[in-house]
mmCIF file of C-alpha atoms and ligand atoms in Angstrom:
data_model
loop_
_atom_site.group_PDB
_atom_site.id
_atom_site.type_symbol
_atom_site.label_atom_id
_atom_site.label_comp_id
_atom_site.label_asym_id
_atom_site.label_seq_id
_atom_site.Cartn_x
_atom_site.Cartn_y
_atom_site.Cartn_z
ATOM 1 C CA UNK A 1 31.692 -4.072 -15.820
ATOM 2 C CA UNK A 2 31.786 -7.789 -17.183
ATOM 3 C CA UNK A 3 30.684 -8.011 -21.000
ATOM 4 C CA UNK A 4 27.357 -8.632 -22.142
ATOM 5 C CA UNK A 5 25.164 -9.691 -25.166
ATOM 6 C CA UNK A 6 24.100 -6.985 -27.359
ATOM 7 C CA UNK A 7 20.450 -8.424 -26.985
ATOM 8 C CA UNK A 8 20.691 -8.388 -22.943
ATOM 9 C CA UNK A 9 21.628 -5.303 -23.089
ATOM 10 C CA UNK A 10 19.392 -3.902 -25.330
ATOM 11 C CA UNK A 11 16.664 -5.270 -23.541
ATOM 12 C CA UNK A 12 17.611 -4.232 -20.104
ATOM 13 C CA UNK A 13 17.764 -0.524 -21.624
ATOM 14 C CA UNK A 14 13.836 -1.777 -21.793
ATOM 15 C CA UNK A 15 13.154 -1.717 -25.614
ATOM 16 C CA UNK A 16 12.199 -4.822 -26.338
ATOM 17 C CA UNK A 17 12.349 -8.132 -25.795
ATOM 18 C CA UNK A 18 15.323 -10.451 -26.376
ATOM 19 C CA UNK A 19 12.696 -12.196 -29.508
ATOM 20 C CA UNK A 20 12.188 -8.943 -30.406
ATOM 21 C CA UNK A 21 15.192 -7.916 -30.375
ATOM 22 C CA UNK A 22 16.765 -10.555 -32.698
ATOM 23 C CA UNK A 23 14.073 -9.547 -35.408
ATOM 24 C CA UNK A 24 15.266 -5.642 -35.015
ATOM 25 C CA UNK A 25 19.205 -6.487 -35.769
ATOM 26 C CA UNK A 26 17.741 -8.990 -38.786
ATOM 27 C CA UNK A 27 15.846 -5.715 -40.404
ATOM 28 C CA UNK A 28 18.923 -3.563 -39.352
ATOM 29 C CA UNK A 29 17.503 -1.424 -37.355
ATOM 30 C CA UNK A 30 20.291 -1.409 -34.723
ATOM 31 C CA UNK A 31 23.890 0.008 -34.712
ATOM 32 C CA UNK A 32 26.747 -1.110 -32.702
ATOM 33 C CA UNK A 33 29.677 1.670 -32.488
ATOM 34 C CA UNK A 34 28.815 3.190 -35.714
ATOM 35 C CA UNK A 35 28.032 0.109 -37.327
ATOM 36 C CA UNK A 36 25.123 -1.657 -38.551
ATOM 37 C CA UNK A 37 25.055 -5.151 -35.743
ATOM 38 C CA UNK A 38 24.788 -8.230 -36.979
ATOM 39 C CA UNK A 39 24.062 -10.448 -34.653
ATOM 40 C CA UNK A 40 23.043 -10.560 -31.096
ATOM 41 C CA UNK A 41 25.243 -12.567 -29.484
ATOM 42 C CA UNK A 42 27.902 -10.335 -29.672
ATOM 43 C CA UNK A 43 29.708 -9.576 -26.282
ATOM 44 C CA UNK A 44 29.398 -5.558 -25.423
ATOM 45 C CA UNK A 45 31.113 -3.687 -22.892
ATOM 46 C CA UNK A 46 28.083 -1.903 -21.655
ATOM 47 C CA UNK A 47 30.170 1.514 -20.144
ATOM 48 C CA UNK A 48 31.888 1.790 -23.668
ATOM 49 C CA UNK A 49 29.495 0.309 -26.402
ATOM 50 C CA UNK A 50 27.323 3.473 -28.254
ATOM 51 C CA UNK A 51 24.329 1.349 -29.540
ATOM 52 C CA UNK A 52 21.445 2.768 -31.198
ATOM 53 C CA UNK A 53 18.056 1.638 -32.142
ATOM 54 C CA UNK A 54 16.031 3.696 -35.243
ATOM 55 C CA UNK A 55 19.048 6.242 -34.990
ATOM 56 C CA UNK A 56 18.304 6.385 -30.804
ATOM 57 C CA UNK A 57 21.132 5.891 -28.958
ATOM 58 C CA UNK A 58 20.293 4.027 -25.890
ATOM 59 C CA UNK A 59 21.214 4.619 -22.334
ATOM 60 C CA UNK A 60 22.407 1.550 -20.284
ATOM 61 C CA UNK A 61 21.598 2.351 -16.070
ATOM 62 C CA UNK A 62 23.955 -0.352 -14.093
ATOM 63 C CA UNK A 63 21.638 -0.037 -11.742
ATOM 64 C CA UNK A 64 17.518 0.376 -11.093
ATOM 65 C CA UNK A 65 15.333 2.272 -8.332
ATOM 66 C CA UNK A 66 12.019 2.139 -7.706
ATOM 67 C CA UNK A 67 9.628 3.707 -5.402
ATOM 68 C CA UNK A 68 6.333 1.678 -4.641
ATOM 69 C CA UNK A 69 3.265 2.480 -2.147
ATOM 70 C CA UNK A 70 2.982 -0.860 -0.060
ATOM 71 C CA UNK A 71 0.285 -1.884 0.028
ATOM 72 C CA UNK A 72 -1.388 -3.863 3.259
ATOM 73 C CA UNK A 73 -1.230 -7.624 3.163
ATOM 74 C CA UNK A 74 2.243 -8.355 1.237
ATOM 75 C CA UNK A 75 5.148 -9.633 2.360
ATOM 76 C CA UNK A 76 8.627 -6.993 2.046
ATOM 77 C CA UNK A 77 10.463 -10.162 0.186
ATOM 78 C CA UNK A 78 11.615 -11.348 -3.017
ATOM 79 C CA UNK A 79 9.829 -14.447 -2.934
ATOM 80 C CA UNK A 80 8.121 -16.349 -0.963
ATOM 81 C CA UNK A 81 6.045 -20.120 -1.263
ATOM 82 C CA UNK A 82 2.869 -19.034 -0.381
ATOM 83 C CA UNK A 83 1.986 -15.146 0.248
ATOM 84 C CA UNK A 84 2.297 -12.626 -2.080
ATOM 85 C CA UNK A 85 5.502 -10.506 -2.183
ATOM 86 C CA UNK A 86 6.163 -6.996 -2.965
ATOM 87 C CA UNK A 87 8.300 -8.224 -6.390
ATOM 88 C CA UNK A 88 4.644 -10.038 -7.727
ATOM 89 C CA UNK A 89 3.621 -6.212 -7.894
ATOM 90 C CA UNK A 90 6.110 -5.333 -10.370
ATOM 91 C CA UNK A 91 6.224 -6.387 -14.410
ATOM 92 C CA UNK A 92 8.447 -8.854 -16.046
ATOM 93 C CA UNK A 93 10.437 -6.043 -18.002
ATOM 94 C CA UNK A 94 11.455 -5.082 -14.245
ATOM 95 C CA UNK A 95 11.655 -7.984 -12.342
ATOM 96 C CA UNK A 96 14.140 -9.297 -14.649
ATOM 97 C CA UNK A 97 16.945 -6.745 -12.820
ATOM 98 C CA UNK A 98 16.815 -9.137 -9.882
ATOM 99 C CA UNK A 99 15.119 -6.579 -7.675
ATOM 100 C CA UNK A 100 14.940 -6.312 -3.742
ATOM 101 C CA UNK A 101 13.018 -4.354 -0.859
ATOM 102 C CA UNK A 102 15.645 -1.833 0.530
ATOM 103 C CA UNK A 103 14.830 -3.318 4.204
ATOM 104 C CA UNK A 104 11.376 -4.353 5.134
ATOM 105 C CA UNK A 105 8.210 -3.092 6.252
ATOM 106 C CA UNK A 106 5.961 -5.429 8.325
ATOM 107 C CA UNK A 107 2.818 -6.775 6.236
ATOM 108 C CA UNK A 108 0.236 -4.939 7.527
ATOM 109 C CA UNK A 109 2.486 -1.967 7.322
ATOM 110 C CA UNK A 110 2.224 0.424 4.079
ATOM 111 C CA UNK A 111 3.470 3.492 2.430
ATOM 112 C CA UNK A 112 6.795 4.247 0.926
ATOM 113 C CA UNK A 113 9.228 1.155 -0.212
ATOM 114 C CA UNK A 114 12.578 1.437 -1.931
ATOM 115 C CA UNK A 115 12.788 -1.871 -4.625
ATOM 116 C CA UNK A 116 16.424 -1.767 -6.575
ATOM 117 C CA UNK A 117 19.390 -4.349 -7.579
ATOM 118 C CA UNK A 118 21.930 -2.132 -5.884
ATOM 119 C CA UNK A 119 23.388 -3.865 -2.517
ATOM 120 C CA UNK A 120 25.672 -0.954 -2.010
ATOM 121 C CA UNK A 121 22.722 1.408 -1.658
ATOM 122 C CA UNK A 122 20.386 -0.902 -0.110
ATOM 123 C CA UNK A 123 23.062 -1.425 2.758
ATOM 124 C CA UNK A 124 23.819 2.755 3.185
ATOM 125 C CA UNK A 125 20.026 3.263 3.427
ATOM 126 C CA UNK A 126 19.284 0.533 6.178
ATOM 127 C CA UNK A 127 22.736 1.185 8.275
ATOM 128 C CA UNK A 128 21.824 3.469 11.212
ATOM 129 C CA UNK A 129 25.421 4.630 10.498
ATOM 130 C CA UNK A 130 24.245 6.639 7.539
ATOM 131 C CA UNK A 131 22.046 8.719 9.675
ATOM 132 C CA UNK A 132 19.242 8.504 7.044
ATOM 133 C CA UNK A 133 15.620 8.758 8.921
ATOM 134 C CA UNK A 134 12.928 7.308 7.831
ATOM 135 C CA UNK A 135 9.249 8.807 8.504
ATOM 136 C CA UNK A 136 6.514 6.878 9.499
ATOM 137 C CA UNK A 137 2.610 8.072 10.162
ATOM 138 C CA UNK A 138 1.202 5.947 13.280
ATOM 139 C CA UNK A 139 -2.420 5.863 14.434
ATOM 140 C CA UNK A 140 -2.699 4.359 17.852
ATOM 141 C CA UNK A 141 -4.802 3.195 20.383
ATOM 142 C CA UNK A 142 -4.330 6.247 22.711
ATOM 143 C CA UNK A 143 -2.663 9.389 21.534
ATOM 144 C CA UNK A 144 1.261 9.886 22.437
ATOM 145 C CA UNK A 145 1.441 13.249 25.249
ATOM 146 C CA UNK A 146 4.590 15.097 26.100
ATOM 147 C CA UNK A 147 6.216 12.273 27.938
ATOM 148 C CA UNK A 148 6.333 10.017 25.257
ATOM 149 C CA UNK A 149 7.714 12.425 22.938
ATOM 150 C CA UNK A 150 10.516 12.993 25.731
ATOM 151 C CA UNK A 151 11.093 9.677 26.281
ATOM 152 C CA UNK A 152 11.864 9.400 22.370
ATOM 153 C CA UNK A 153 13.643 11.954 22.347
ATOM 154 C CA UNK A 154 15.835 10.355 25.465
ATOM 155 C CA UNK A 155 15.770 6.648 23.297
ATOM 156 C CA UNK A 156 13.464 4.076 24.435
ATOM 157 C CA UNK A 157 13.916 1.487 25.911
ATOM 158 C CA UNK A 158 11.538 -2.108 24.370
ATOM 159 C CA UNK A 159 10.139 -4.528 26.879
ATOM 160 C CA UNK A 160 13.243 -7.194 25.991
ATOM 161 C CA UNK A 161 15.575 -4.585 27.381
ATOM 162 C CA UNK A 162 16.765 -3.138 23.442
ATOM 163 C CA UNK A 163 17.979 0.294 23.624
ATOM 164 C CA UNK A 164 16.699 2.608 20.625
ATOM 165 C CA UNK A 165 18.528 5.078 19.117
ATOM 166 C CA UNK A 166 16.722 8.731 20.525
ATOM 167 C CA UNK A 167 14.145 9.211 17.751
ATOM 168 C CA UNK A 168 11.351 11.760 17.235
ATOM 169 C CA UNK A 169 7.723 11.870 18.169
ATOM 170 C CA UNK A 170 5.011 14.581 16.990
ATOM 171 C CA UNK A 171 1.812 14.254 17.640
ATOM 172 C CA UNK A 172 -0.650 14.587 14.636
ATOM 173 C CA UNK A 173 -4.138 16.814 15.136
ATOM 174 C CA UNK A 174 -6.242 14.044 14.750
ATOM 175 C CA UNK A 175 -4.803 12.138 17.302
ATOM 176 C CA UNK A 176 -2.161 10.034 15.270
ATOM 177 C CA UNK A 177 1.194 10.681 15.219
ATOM 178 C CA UNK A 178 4.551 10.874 13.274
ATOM 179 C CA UNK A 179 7.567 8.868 14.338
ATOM 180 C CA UNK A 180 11.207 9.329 12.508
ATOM 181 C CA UNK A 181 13.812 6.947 13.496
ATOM 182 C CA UNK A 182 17.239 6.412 12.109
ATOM 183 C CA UNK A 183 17.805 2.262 12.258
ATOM 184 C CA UNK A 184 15.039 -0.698 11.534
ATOM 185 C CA UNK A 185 14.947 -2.984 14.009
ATOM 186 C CA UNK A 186 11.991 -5.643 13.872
ATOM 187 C CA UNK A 187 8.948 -4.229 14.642
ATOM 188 C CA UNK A 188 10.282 -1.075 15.465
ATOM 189 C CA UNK A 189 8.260 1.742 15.375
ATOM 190 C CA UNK A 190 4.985 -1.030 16.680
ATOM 191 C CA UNK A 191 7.475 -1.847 20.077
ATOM 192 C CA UNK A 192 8.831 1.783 20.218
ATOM 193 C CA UNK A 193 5.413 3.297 20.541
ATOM 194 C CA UNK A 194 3.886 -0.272 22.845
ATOM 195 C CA UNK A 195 6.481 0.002 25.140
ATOM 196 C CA UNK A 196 4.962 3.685 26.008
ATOM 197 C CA UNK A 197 1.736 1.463 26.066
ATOM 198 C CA UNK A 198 0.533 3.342 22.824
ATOM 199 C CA UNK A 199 0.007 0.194 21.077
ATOM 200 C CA UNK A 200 -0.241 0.604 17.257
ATOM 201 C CA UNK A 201 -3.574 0.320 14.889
ATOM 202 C CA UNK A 202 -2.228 0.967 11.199
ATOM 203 C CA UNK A 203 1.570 2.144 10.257
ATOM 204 C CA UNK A 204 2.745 3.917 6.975
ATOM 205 C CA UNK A 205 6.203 5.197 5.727
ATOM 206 C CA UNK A 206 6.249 8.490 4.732
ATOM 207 C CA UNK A 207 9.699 9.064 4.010
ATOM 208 C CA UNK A 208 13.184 8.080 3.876
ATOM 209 C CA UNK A 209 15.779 10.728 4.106
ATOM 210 C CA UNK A 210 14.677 13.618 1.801
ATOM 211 C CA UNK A 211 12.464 11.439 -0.046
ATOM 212 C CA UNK A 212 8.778 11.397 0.516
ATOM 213 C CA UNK A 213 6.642 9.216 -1.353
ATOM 214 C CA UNK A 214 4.687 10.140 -4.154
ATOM 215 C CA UNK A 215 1.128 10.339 -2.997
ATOM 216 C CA UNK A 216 -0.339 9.521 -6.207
ATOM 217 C CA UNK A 217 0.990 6.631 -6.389
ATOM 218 C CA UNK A 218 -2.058 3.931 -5.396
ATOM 219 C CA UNK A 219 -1.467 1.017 -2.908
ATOM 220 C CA UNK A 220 0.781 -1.306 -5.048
ATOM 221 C CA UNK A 221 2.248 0.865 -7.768
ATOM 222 C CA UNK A 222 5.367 1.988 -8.071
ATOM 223 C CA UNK A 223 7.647 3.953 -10.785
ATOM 224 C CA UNK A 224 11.665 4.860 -11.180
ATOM 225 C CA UNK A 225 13.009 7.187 -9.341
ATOM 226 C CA UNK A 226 14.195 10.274 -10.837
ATOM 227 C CA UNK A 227 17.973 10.893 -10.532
ATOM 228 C CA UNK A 228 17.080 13.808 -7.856
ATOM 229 C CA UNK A 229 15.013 12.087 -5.950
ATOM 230 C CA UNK A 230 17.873 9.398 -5.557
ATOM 231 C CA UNK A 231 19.965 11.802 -4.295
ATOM 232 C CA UNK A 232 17.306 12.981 -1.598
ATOM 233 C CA UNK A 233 16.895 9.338 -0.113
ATOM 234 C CA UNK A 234 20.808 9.572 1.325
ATOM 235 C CA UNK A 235 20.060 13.492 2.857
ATOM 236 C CA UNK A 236 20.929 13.512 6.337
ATOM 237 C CA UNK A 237 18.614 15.177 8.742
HETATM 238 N N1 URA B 1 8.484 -0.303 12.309
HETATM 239 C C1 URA B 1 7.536 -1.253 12.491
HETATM 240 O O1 URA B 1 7.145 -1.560 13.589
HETATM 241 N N2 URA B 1 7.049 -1.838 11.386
HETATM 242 C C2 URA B 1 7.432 -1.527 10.133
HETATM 243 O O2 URA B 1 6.930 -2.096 9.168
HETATM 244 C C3 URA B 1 8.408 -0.528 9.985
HETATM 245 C C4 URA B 1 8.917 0.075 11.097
#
């Protein structure tokens, strides 16, 4: 890992900020491998450095991952001129890890949304390869019946001629209905489920991999995940 400034890294362990910081190593309240730091700017390797705060030693995560409940009416982007993004939900003190949506799910569409700075991970969750499903709870105009769940089961087919991977199809006793599909393609789960001329009405993610989302969690807030539950997101079914 490339070095870093002792107040960088501080900060991203999410103490305090950089200002902060500076005022914390002037009172000498911080210790750099044993020893009391004297200045901030001092370049750290964060994977050897033992720094401590108060007599804490601090724990440096190379990475972050967050779980948030989409809301309805954002966009799945980092940015964006004009609409609201999923990153405007989240604080500076975590925004500053240059996060990103794990793949996207359509603005009107809500429910469970990975938000990290790891590329690696964000790749293996979205690459059908990986074989990780993803649930999603559909309500639709008409309710899906015993062909449509064998037709998903076969792979659908959309109106511009795609070919889906075979995905599942339960149908829900109110009527709506649960969909789990391995890849992401635009719109997915909205052509899937038209093209069996079950258009649909509202769409949430449930779950990706082994990971369901955390129900009390509102509409647009989010939290870390916990190592375990990291784990569960790359469970095969
Ligand atoms: N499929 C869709 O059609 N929309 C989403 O947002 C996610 C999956």
């Amino acid at each position: 890992m490339p070095l870093m400034r002792l107040d960088k890294y501080i900060s991203d362990c999410g103490v305090a900020s950089r200002r902060e910081i500076k005022q914390m190593i002037k009172t000498g309240r911080i210790t750099l491998n044993g020893v009391v730091a004297a200045t901030a700017e001092i370049k750290i390797d964060p994977e050897q450095a033992v720094v401590t705060v108060d007599g804490t030693a601090l724990k440096y995560d190379k990475y972050h991952y967050f779980m948030l409940n989409k809301p309805a009416g954002v966009l799945s982007a980092t940015d964006d001129g004009k609409q609201k993004t999923v990153l405007n939900l989240f604080l500076p003190e975590h925004k500053k890890f240059n996060l990103f949506p794990v793949g996207r799910l359509d603005k009107d569409t809500t429910g469970l949304l990975l938000i990290t700075d790891d590329g690696d991970f964000a790749h293996k969750v979205i690459s059908p390869k990986s074989e990780i499903f993803k649930v999603y709870h559909a309500h639709t105009r008409l309710p899906v019946n015993a062909a449509d769940i064998a037709a998903f089961k076969q792979g659908v087919t959309l109106s511009d001629g795609t070919l889906c991977l075979p995905a599942g199809l339960e149908l829900c006793e109110d009527g709506s209905c649960l969909v789990t599909v391995m890849e992401g393609k635009y719109h997915q789960v909205k052509r899937m489920l038209a093209s069996r001329g079950k258009p649909v009405t509202a769409l949430k993610r449930l779950q990706i991999g082994d990971l369901k989302l955390d129900e009390s969690l509102k509409p647009g807030e989010y939290r870390p995940l916990t190592a375990d539950e990291l784990c569960r997101v790359m469970k095969k079914k």
